[in-house]
Amino acid sequence: MIRSPSCGVLRTLSSSISHSCRAIAAPVTGQRFFSSESDESLKYDLVVVGGGPAGLSAAIRAKQLDSSLSVCILEKGSEIGAHILSGNIFEPRALDELLPDWREQKPGWAQTPVTHDDFVYLPTAKHAIKSPILPSAMSNDGNYIISLGDLCRWMSQKAEEEGVEVYPGFAVSEDPVIDDKGRMVGVRIRDQGIAKDGHHKPNYEPGVKIYGRQVILAEGARGSLSLATVNRYNLRAGRCPPKYSLGVKEVWQVDPKMSMPGHVTHTVGYPLDYFTYGGGFIYHMNNNLVHLGFVTGLGYTNTNRSPYMELQKYKTHSMLKELLDGGKCVGYGARVINTGGYQSLPSVSFPGGMLIGDAAGFLNAQKIKGTHTAMKTGMLAAEAAVADINDGAEEGHGVRNIHPAFKTGLFSGLGYGAFWLMSKGREPWTFKWSKDDAARTKKASKCREIEYPKADGNTGYRRGCRQLVKSKLTFELLDQLPLTGVDHEPDQPSHLKIKPGMEEVPKKFCVDAMLGNLWAVNPAD
C-alpha cells in the first residue's frame, strides 16, 4: 500500500523489524532496517526521489529487472500526482516499452486520443492564421490528451504491484547523506512539525535518513536536492547555463457546443512580442473539459512581464473568448519547464546516483513534450547504464538548435524550424549561449509598461490594483490559488529563502532596480 505522509509512519513500519536488524552492519538486499540505536534510518537497494513519470518508470523497471531488490519512492506531494500539473499530450512509446499491455487494461486516463491538430499564428488580439501545413514535430497522431496526475496515480499502482514501496508526503532535504569518499549514499527526510519561526510544534518529528546503494533524483525542474547535487559535483562544467520557461494553465468546463474532444491547438504570437519565447495551447478532453495554458520563456527582457498575466491576456483573444463564453474555470496550476535542451544538459551521473527526467532537462522543445523522454531516462537509469542514458539523449541532440533559434525573434525561430525539416538535426553546428535567463532582464527604467486585462476582462490592469468584481474570463492570481489543489500549513516555514550574504539583494535589485516586480512571481509554482 501507499504509505501515509508522516515520518512517524516510517519508524512504525521499521520498528517491527528493528530488533532483528539492528545488529546487521551491511545492506541486505530486499530488507529495511535501522542502522543503529541512535541514528534512525532505513536502507534500500534503490532510492528514487520524486514520484512523477520519470521516478515511477525507474522504480518499475528496477523491479522488473530484479524483483528481489528493495526499491522505494519518496514523493513530497501529499499523494502521488498531487504536484503534477495536469493536462498533457502524451506520447506513449516509452510506456509501450515499460508496460506493453497497458492498452488492454483500458486505463481511465487514456480516454481521449488526439483526433485533430492545428498550429495557429495570432498576429493580433482579433486575428488568427491557421498554418496550412502542420510541422511534423507538432503532429500528435497516436498520442493522447491526458491528465498527467491520473497517469502517475495509475503508474503508482503498477509500481506497488511490482513491490515498490511508495511514500508520499516526504520532502527530502537538499543536504544528502555523503560518505567519506564523497559518494551520495542516501537522503535525509525534512523534519516535520516545524513552525514558520523555526520552533518545534507538538507534532515535531525529526527526519530520518534513507540509505540507498543507488539514489535516482527525479524531482523535476529545479528540485532542491537536484540543484545542490549539480553544484556539489560540478555537473554543469562545460555546458551552457540552464534555461527555463513558466507554464501557467487553467482547466475550463465549456459549453457542450464548443467541446471538441481530441482537438489540439498550439499557438504562437499574441500576446507576446516578437522577441519573447513562448506560446499557447488548447487541449479538448472528454466531459466538456478544456485544458488551456500559456508558456512564457523566462529569458524575457522586460521586467514588467508577468507569465500569469500573459495567460489572462491570451484569453482575451477573440478565438479564446468565443471558446470560453458561458464556461467556468474549474482548475489552475503552474510549473517551471526545463527548456535549455541538449546544450545545457548536465552530466547525468554522479558518485552514488543519477539525474533523470526534468531534473536533468530531457525535454524535446520542438515537440513541446518531455514525459516520454523522462520515462525513458528513468528506465535507462534503472538499468544502471550511463552509456544508455547518453544514447537516450539523442532525441534532444537532434532538436538542440530549435529553441536557441528563437533568440533573434519569432519568425527566425519558425524559419529555422522549416530548415530542420530538411536537416533533421544533422547540421554540423550547435548554437550556444553564455548567460542565464535572469541576465537578460532589463531594469525597469529601460522597460515599457505592459498593459494587462483587469480581472473582469476589461483592459487596463496595473500592478498593485485589486478587483472586487466576480471574474468570468480573466482572474487575479491569488483568487485562483484555491483551484491548484496544493495545500500548505499556514505556519510552515517558507521554502523560498534568501541565501547568506545576499540579504540586500531583494531591496537593491528587486525593489530599486526592478520596482519590486516580485508580484509577477507565481506563488503556485
PDB file of N, CA, C and O in Angstrom, residues 15-76:
ATOM      1  N   SER A  15       9.886  -0.399  13.036  1.00  0.00           N
ATOM      2  CA  SER A  15      10.086  -0.869  14.402  1.00  0.00           C
ATOM      3  C   SER A  15       9.854  -2.363  14.535  1.00  0.00           C
ATOM      4  O   SER A  15      10.486  -3.030  15.355  1.00  0.00           O
ATOM      5  N   SER A  16       8.949  -2.900  13.723  1.00  0.00           N
ATOM      6  CA  SER A  16       8.637  -4.318  13.828  1.00  0.00           C
ATOM      7  C   SER A  16       9.795  -5.204  13.417  1.00  0.00           C
ATOM      8  O   SER A  16       9.849  -6.371  13.792  1.00  0.00           O
ATOM      9  N   ILE A  17      10.721  -4.645  12.637  1.00  0.00           N
ATOM     10  CA  ILE A  17      11.867  -5.452  12.220  1.00  0.00           C
ATOM     11  C   ILE A  17      13.170  -4.942  12.821  1.00  0.00           C
ATOM     12  O   ILE A  17      14.230  -5.482  12.563  1.00  0.00           O
ATOM     13  N   SER A  18      13.068  -3.892  13.658  1.00  0.00           N
ATOM     14  CA  SER A  18      14.294  -3.259  14.139  1.00  0.00           C
ATOM     15  C   SER A  18      15.120  -4.183  15.024  1.00  0.00           C
ATOM     16  O   SER A  18      16.341  -4.181  14.962  1.00  0.00           O
ATOM     17  N   HIS A  19      14.463  -4.974  15.888  1.00  0.00           N
ATOM     18  CA  HIS A  19      15.228  -5.804  16.814  1.00  0.00           C
ATOM     19  C   HIS A  19      16.075  -6.828  16.075  1.00  0.00           C
ATOM     20  O   HIS A  19      17.203  -7.112  16.463  1.00  0.00           O
ATOM     21  N   SER A  20      15.546  -7.365  14.992  1.00  0.00           N
ATOM     22  CA  SER A  20      16.287  -8.394  14.270  1.00  0.00           C
ATOM     23  C   SER A  20      17.306  -7.812  13.320  1.00  0.00           C
ATOM     24  O   SER A  20      18.166  -8.528  12.837  1.00  0.00           O
ATOM     25  N   CYS A  21      17.216  -6.493  13.065  1.00  0.00           N
ATOM     26  CA  CYS A  21      18.083  -5.903  12.045  1.00  0.00           C
ATOM     27  C   CYS A  21      19.147  -4.984  12.603  1.00  0.00           C
ATOM     28  O   CYS A  21      20.067  -4.623  11.898  1.00  0.00           O
ATOM     29  N   ARG A  22      19.039  -4.571  13.857  1.00  0.00           N
ATOM     30  CA  ARG A  22      19.991  -3.597  14.373  1.00  0.00           C
ATOM     31  C   ARG A  22      21.412  -4.131  14.395  1.00  0.00           C
ATOM     32  O   ARG A  22      22.366  -3.371  14.328  1.00  0.00           O
ATOM     33  N   ALA A  23      21.562  -5.415  14.482  1.00  0.00           N
ATOM     34  CA  ALA A  23      22.910  -5.980  14.553  1.00  0.00           C
ATOM     35  C   ALA A  23      23.552  -6.117  13.188  1.00  0.00           C
ATOM     36  O   ALA A  23      24.736  -6.403  13.083  1.00  0.00           O
ATOM     37  N   ILE A  24      22.766  -5.900  12.122  1.00  0.00           N
ATOM     38  CA  ILE A  24      23.295  -6.063  10.773  1.00  0.00           C
ATOM     39  C   ILE A  24      24.069  -4.815  10.385  1.00  0.00           C
ATOM     40  O   ILE A  24      23.558  -3.709  10.465  1.00  0.00           O
ATOM     41  N   ALA A  25      25.296  -4.963   9.934  1.00  0.00           N
ATOM     42  CA  ALA A  25      26.138  -3.805   9.643  1.00  0.00           C
ATOM     43  C   ALA A  25      26.153  -3.436   8.178  1.00  0.00           C
ATOM     44  O   ALA A  25      26.518  -2.329   7.828  1.00  0.00           O
ATOM     45  N   ALA A  26      25.801  -4.345   7.285  1.00  0.00           N
ATOM     46  CA  ALA A  26      25.856  -4.082   5.848  1.00  0.00           C
ATOM     47  C   ALA A  26      24.467  -4.196   5.256  1.00  0.00           C
ATOM     48  O   ALA A  26      23.605  -4.870   5.811  1.00  0.00           O
ATOM     49  N   PRO A  27      24.216  -3.516   4.092  1.00  0.00           N
ATOM     50  CA  PRO A  27      22.897  -3.600   3.465  1.00  0.00           C
ATOM     51  C   PRO A  27      22.545  -5.034   3.111  1.00  0.00           C
ATOM     52  O   PRO A  27      23.384  -5.813   2.679  1.00  0.00           O
ATOM     53  N   VAL A  28      21.300  -5.383   3.323  1.00  0.00           N
ATOM     54  CA  VAL A  28      20.794  -6.693   2.951  1.00  0.00           C
ATOM     55  C   VAL A  28      19.731  -6.494   1.890  1.00  0.00           C
ATOM     56  O   VAL A  28      18.756  -5.784   2.104  1.00  0.00           O
ATOM     57  N   THR A  29      19.931  -7.092   0.726  1.00  0.00           N
ATOM     58  CA  THR A  29      19.007  -6.909  -0.377  1.00  0.00           C
ATOM     59  C   THR A  29      17.592  -7.276   0.037  1.00  0.00           C
ATOM     60  O   THR A  29      17.346  -8.328   0.607  1.00  0.00           O
ATOM     61  N   GLY A  30      16.647  -6.358  -0.262  1.00  0.00           N
ATOM     62  CA  GLY A  30      15.245  -6.621   0.000  1.00  0.00           C
ATOM     63  C   GLY A  30      14.807  -6.338   1.421  1.00  0.00           C
ATOM     64  O   GLY A  30      13.679  -6.618   1.778  1.00  0.00           O
ATOM     65  N   GLN A  31      15.668  -5.760   2.271  1.00  0.00           N
ATOM     66  CA  GLN A  31      15.314  -5.575   3.673  1.00  0.00           C
ATOM     67  C   GLN A  31      15.599  -4.144   4.111  1.00  0.00           C
ATOM     68  O   GLN A  31      16.578  -3.538   3.702  1.00  0.00           O
ATOM     69  N   ARG A  32      14.718  -3.585   4.965  1.00  0.00           N
ATOM     70  CA  ARG A  32      14.895  -2.253   5.522  1.00  0.00           C
ATOM     71  C   ARG A  32      15.202  -2.382   7.006  1.00  0.00           C
ATOM     72  O   ARG A  32      14.676  -3.261   7.673  1.00  0.00           O
ATOM     73  N   PHE A  33      16.033  -1.464   7.540  1.00  0.00           N
ATOM     74  CA  PHE A  33      16.315  -1.555   8.962  1.00  0.00           C
ATOM     75  C   PHE A  33      16.962  -0.277   9.461  1.00  0.00           C
ATOM     76  O   PHE A  33      17.414   0.561   8.695  1.00  0.00           O
ATOM     77  N   PHE A  34      17.004  -0.128  10.803  1.00  0.00           N
ATOM     78  CA  PHE A  34      17.748   0.948  11.428  1.00  0.00           C
ATOM     79  C   PHE A  34      19.227   0.601  11.393  1.00  0.00           C
ATOM     80  O   PHE A  34      19.607  -0.545  11.563  1.00  0.00           O
ATOM     81  N   SER A  35      20.055   1.622  11.193  1.00  0.00           N
ATOM     82  CA  SER A  35      21.491   1.356  11.153  1.00  0.00           C
ATOM     83  C   SER A  35      22.096   1.315  12.548  1.00  0.00           C
ATOM     84  O   SER A  35      23.137   0.727  12.750  1.00  0.00           O
ATOM     85  N   SER A  36      21.443   1.982  13.522  1.00  0.00           N
ATOM     86  CA  SER A  36      21.961   1.961  14.891  1.00  0.00           C
ATOM     87  C   SER A  36      20.868   2.406  15.834  1.00  0.00           C
ATOM     88  O   SER A  36      19.815   2.869  15.428  1.00  0.00           O
ATOM     89  N   GLU A  37      21.130   2.282  17.130  1.00  0.00           N
ATOM     90  CA  GLU A  37      20.155   2.700  18.130  1.00  0.00           C
ATOM     91  C   GLU A  37      19.945   4.207  18.098  1.00  0.00           C
ATOM     92  O   GLU A  37      18.848   4.695  18.308  1.00  0.00           O
ATOM     93  N   SER A  38      21.005   4.973  17.831  1.00  0.00           N
ATOM     94  CA  SER A  38      20.917   6.425  17.950  1.00  0.00           C
ATOM     95  C   SER A  38      20.673   7.123  16.618  1.00  0.00           C
ATOM     96  O   SER A  38      20.207   8.246  16.597  1.00  0.00           O
ATOM     97  N   ASP A  39      21.001   6.486  15.526  1.00  0.00           N
ATOM     98  CA  ASP A  39      20.870   7.125  14.215  1.00  0.00           C
ATOM     99  C   ASP A  39      19.790   6.405  13.431  1.00  0.00           C
ATOM    100  O   ASP A  39      20.044   5.401  12.781  1.00  0.00           O
ATOM    101  N   GLU A  40      18.566   6.902  13.536  1.00  0.00           N
ATOM    102  CA  GLU A  40      17.441   6.211  12.942  1.00  0.00           C
ATOM    103  C   GLU A  40      17.482   6.328  11.424  1.00  0.00           C
ATOM    104  O   GLU A  40      17.624   7.417  10.875  1.00  0.00           O
ATOM    105  N   SER A  41      17.356   5.206  10.726  1.00  0.00           N
ATOM    106  CA  SER A  41      17.458   5.229   9.275  1.00  0.00           C
ATOM    107  C   SER A  41      16.837   3.972   8.696  1.00  0.00           C
ATOM    108  O   SER A  41      16.553   3.007   9.407  1.00  0.00           O
ATOM    109  N   LEU A  42      16.626   4.013   7.388  1.00  0.00           N
ATOM    110  CA  LEU A  42      16.158   2.857   6.637  1.00  0.00           C
ATOM    111  C   LEU A  42      17.100   2.649   5.472  1.00  0.00           C
ATOM    112  O   LEU A  42      17.711   3.601   4.978  1.00  0.00           O
ATOM    113  N   LYS A  43      17.204   1.413   5.003  1.00  0.00           N
ATOM    114  CA  LYS A  43      18.119   1.117   3.910  1.00  0.00           C
ATOM    115  C   LYS A  43      17.402   0.362   2.796  1.00  0.00           C
ATOM    116  O   LYS A  43      16.616  -0.550   3.053  1.00  0.00           O
ATOM    117  N   TYR A  44      17.715   0.777   1.578  1.00  0.00           N
ATOM    118  CA  TYR A  44      17.159   0.161   0.381  1.00  0.00           C
ATOM    119  C   TYR A  44      18.279  -0.078  -0.622  1.00  0.00           C
ATOM    120  O   TYR A  44      19.358   0.518  -0.535  1.00  0.00           O
ATOM    121  N   ASP A  45      17.984  -0.909  -1.592  1.00  0.00           N
ATOM    122  CA  ASP A  45      18.917  -1.048  -2.706  1.00  0.00           C
ATOM    123  C   ASP A  45      18.843   0.178  -3.610  1.00  0.00           C
ATOM    124  O   ASP A  45      19.857   0.681  -4.075  1.00  0.00           O
ATOM    125  N   LEU A  46      17.616   0.664  -3.858  1.00  0.00           N
ATOM    126  CA  LEU A  46      17.422   1.809  -4.746  1.00  0.00           C
ATOM    127  C   LEU A  46      16.453   2.789  -4.108  1.00  0.00           C
ATOM    128  O   LEU A  46      15.349   2.411  -3.704  1.00  0.00           O
ATOM    129  N   VAL A  47      16.872   4.049  -4.014  1.00  0.00           N
ATOM    130  CA  VAL A  47      16.015   5.124  -3.516  1.00  0.00           C
ATOM    131  C   VAL A  47      15.741   6.075  -4.675  1.00  0.00           C
ATOM    132  O   VAL A  47      16.672   6.586  -5.307  1.00  0.00           O
ATOM    133  N   VAL A  48      14.464   6.295  -4.960  1.00  0.00           N
ATOM    134  CA  VAL A  48      14.050   7.207  -6.022  1.00  0.00           C
ATOM    135  C   VAL A  48      13.398   8.421  -5.380  1.00  0.00           C
ATOM    136  O   VAL A  48      12.429   8.284  -4.618  1.00  0.00           O
ATOM    137  N   VAL A  49      13.912   9.601  -5.667  1.00  0.00           N
ATOM    138  CA  VAL A  49      13.363  10.844  -5.119  1.00  0.00           C
ATOM    139  C   VAL A  49      12.488  11.488  -6.185  1.00  0.00           C
ATOM    140  O   VAL A  49      12.985  11.984  -7.195  1.00  0.00           O
ATOM    141  N   GLY A  50      11.183  11.448  -5.982  1.00  0.00           N
ATOM    142  CA  GLY A  50      10.247  12.027  -6.938  1.00  0.00           C
ATOM    143  C   GLY A  50       9.323  10.978  -7.517  1.00  0.00           C
ATOM    144  O   GLY A  50       9.779   9.981  -8.087  1.00  0.00           O
ATOM    145  N   GLY A  51       8.003  11.203  -7.370  1.00  0.00           N
ATOM    146  CA  GLY A  51       7.015  10.238  -7.840  1.00  0.00           C
ATOM    147  C   GLY A  51       6.306  10.677  -9.098  1.00  0.00           C
ATOM    148  O   GLY A  51       5.104  10.444  -9.250  1.00  0.00           O
ATOM    149  N   GLY A  52       7.045  11.313 -10.017  1.00  0.00           N
ATOM    150  CA  GLY A  52       6.487  11.660 -11.318  1.00  0.00           C
ATOM    151  C   GLY A  52       6.719  10.540 -12.318  1.00  0.00           C
ATOM    152  O   GLY A  52       7.145   9.437 -11.951  1.00  0.00           O
ATOM    153  N   PRO A  53       6.457  10.786 -13.603  1.00  0.00           N
ATOM    154  CA  PRO A  53       6.622   9.729 -14.614  1.00  0.00           C
ATOM    155  C   PRO A  53       8.031   9.147 -14.661  1.00  0.00           C
ATOM    156  O   PRO A  53       8.196   7.935 -14.825  1.00  0.00           O
ATOM    157  N   ALA A  54       9.059   9.994 -14.509  1.00  0.00           N
ATOM    158  CA  ALA A  54      10.435   9.503 -14.571  1.00  0.00           C
ATOM    159  C   ALA A  54      10.746   8.590 -13.391  1.00  0.00           C
ATOM    160  O   ALA A  54      11.263   7.481 -13.554  1.00  0.00           O
ATOM    161  N   GLY A  55      10.439   9.052 -12.179  1.00  0.00           N
ATOM    162  CA  GLY A  55      10.738   8.265 -10.995  1.00  0.00           C
ATOM    163  C   GLY A  55       9.961   6.963 -10.938  1.00  0.00           C
ATOM    164  O   GLY A  55      10.503   5.913 -10.564  1.00  0.00           O
ATOM    165  N   LEU A  56       8.684   7.012 -11.307  1.00  0.00           N
ATOM    166  CA  LEU A  56       7.871   5.800 -11.307  1.00  0.00           C
ATOM    167  C   LEU A  56       8.379   4.794 -12.330  1.00  0.00           C
ATOM    168  O   LEU A  56       8.419   3.589 -12.071  1.00  0.00           O
ATOM    169  N   SER A  57       8.785   5.290 -13.502  1.00  0.00           N
ATOM    170  CA  SER A  57       9.324   4.398 -14.533  1.00  0.00           C
ATOM    171  C   SER A  57      10.608   3.733 -14.054  1.00  0.00           C
ATOM    172  O   SER A  57      10.832   2.541 -14.292  1.00  0.00           O
ATOM    173  N   ALA A  58      11.458   4.506 -13.374  1.00  0.00           N
ATOM    174  CA  ALA A  58      12.708   3.944 -12.860  1.00  0.00           C
ATOM    175  C   ALA A  58      12.432   2.844 -11.848  1.00  0.00           C
ATOM    176  O   ALA A  58      13.048   1.771 -11.883  1.00  0.00           O
ATOM    177  N   ALA A  59      11.503   3.103 -10.939  1.00  0.00           N
ATOM    178  CA  ALA A  59      11.208   2.121  -9.899  1.00  0.00           C
ATOM    179  C   ALA A  59      10.599   0.850 -10.481  1.00  0.00           C
ATOM    180  O   ALA A  59      10.974  -0.271 -10.107  1.00  0.00           O
ATOM    181  N   ILE A  60       9.652   1.008 -11.396  1.00  0.00           N
ATOM    182  CA  ILE A  60       9.013  -0.160 -12.016  1.00  0.00           C
ATOM    183  C   ILE A  60      10.035  -0.981 -12.787  1.00  0.00           C
ATOM    184  O   ILE A  60      10.087  -2.213 -12.678  1.00  0.00           O
ATOM    185  N   ARG A  61      10.874  -0.290 -13.566  1.00  0.00           N
ATOM    186  CA  ARG A  61      11.861  -1.005 -14.375  1.00  0.00           C
ATOM    187  C   ARG A  61      12.863  -1.760 -13.494  1.00  0.00           C
ATOM    188  O   ARG A  61      13.262  -2.888 -13.807  1.00  0.00           O
ATOM    189  N   ALA A  62      13.252  -1.150 -12.385  1.00  0.00           N
ATOM    190  CA  ALA A  62      14.201  -1.811 -11.488  1.00  0.00           C
ATOM    191  C   ALA A  62      13.625  -3.118 -10.948  1.00  0.00           C
ATOM    192  O   ALA A  62      14.310  -4.144 -10.896  1.00  0.00           O
ATOM    193  N   LYS A  63      12.357  -3.092 -10.554  1.00  0.00           N
ATOM    194  CA  LYS A  63      11.733  -4.306 -10.028  1.00  0.00           C
ATOM    195  C   LYS A  63      11.497  -5.334 -11.133  1.00  0.00           C
ATOM    196  O   LYS A  63      11.528  -6.546 -10.876  1.00  0.00           O
ATOM    197  N   GLN A  64      11.270  -4.871 -12.360  1.00  0.00           N
ATOM    198  CA  GLN A  64      11.142  -5.813 -13.468  1.00  0.00           C
ATOM    199  C   GLN A  64      12.454  -6.550 -13.708  1.00  0.00           C
ATOM    200  O   GLN A  64      12.461  -7.740 -14.021  1.00  0.00           O
ATOM    201  N   LEU A  65      13.560  -5.833 -13.550  1.00  0.00           N
ATOM    202  CA  LEU A  65      14.869  -6.433 -13.787  1.00  0.00           C
ATOM    203  C   LEU A  65      15.264  -7.398 -12.675  1.00  0.00           C
ATOM    204  O   LEU A  65      15.900  -8.422 -12.924  1.00  0.00           O
ATOM    205  N   ASP A  66      14.904  -7.058 -11.434  1.00  0.00           N
ATOM    206  CA  ASP A  66      15.264  -7.914 -10.302  1.00  0.00           C
ATOM    207  C   ASP A  66      14.231  -7.701  -9.202  1.00  0.00           C
ATOM    208  O   ASP A  66      14.280  -6.706  -8.472  1.00  0.00           O
ATOM    209  N   SER A  67      13.300  -8.616  -9.086  1.00  0.00           N
ATOM    210  CA  SER A  67      12.204  -8.464  -8.129  1.00  0.00           C
ATOM    211  C   SER A  67      12.669  -8.545  -6.683  1.00  0.00           C
ATOM    212  O   SER A  67      11.934  -8.161  -5.765  1.00  0.00           O
ATOM    213  N   SER A  68      13.889  -9.035  -6.450  1.00  0.00           N
ATOM    214  CA  SER A  68      14.374  -9.157  -5.071  1.00  0.00           C
ATOM    215  C   SER A  68      14.924  -7.850  -4.524  1.00  0.00           C
ATOM    216  O   SER A  68      15.156  -7.727  -3.318  1.00  0.00           O
ATOM    217  N   LEU A  69      15.130  -6.861  -5.387  1.00  0.00           N
ATOM    218  CA  LEU A  69      15.670  -5.583  -4.927  1.00  0.00           C
ATOM    219  C   LEU A  69      14.647  -4.835  -4.082  1.00  0.00           C
ATOM    220  O   LEU A  69      13.443  -4.880  -4.347  1.00  0.00           O
ATOM    221  N   SER A  70      15.134  -4.127  -3.080  1.00  0.00           N
ATOM    222  CA  SER A  70      14.265  -3.245  -2.295  1.00  0.00           C
ATOM    223  C   SER A  70      14.312  -1.859  -2.927  1.00  0.00           C
ATOM    224  O   SER A  70      15.378  -1.281  -3.110  1.00  0.00           O
ATOM    225  N   VAL A  71      13.139  -1.345  -3.286  1.00  0.00           N
ATOM    226  CA  VAL A  71      13.039  -0.072  -4.002  1.00  0.00           C
ATOM    227  C   VAL A  71      11.987   0.786  -3.318  1.00  0.00           C
ATOM    228  O   VAL A  71      10.887   0.307  -3.003  1.00  0.00           O
ATOM    229  N   CYS A  72      12.306   2.055  -3.089  1.00  0.00           N
ATOM    230  CA  CYS A  72      11.307   2.964  -2.534  1.00  0.00           C
ATOM    231  C   CYS A  72      11.282   4.258  -3.329  1.00  0.00           C
ATOM    232  O   CYS A  72      12.273   4.657  -3.943  1.00  0.00           O
ATOM    233  N   ILE A  73      10.113   4.897  -3.325  1.00  0.00           N
ATOM    234  CA  ILE A  73       9.918   6.211  -3.938  1.00  0.00           C
ATOM    235  C   ILE A  73       9.538   7.187  -2.835  1.00  0.00           C
ATOM    236  O   ILE A  73       8.623   6.923  -2.048  1.00  0.00           O
ATOM    237  N   LEU A  74      10.230   8.311  -2.771  1.00  0.00           N
ATOM    238  CA  LEU A  74       9.917   9.384  -1.830  1.00  0.00           C
ATOM    239  C   LEU A  74       9.325  10.544  -2.616  1.00  0.00           C
ATOM    240  O   LEU A  74       9.971  11.093  -3.512  1.00  0.00           O
ATOM    241  N   GLU A  75       8.096  10.921  -2.314  1.00  0.00           N
ATOM    242  CA  GLU A  75       7.384  11.965  -3.049  1.00  0.00           C
ATOM    243  C   GLU A  75       6.935  13.056  -2.081  1.00  0.00           C
ATOM    244  O   GLU A  75       6.325  12.769  -1.045  1.00  0.00           O
ATOM    245  N   LYS A  76       7.236  14.311  -2.415  1.00  0.00           N
ATOM    246  CA  LYS A  76       6.915  15.406  -1.495  1.00  0.00           C
ATOM    247  C   LYS A  76       5.424  15.716  -1.448  1.00  0.00           C
ATOM    248  O   LYS A  76       4.925  16.237  -0.450  1.00  0.00           O
TER     249      LYS A  76
END
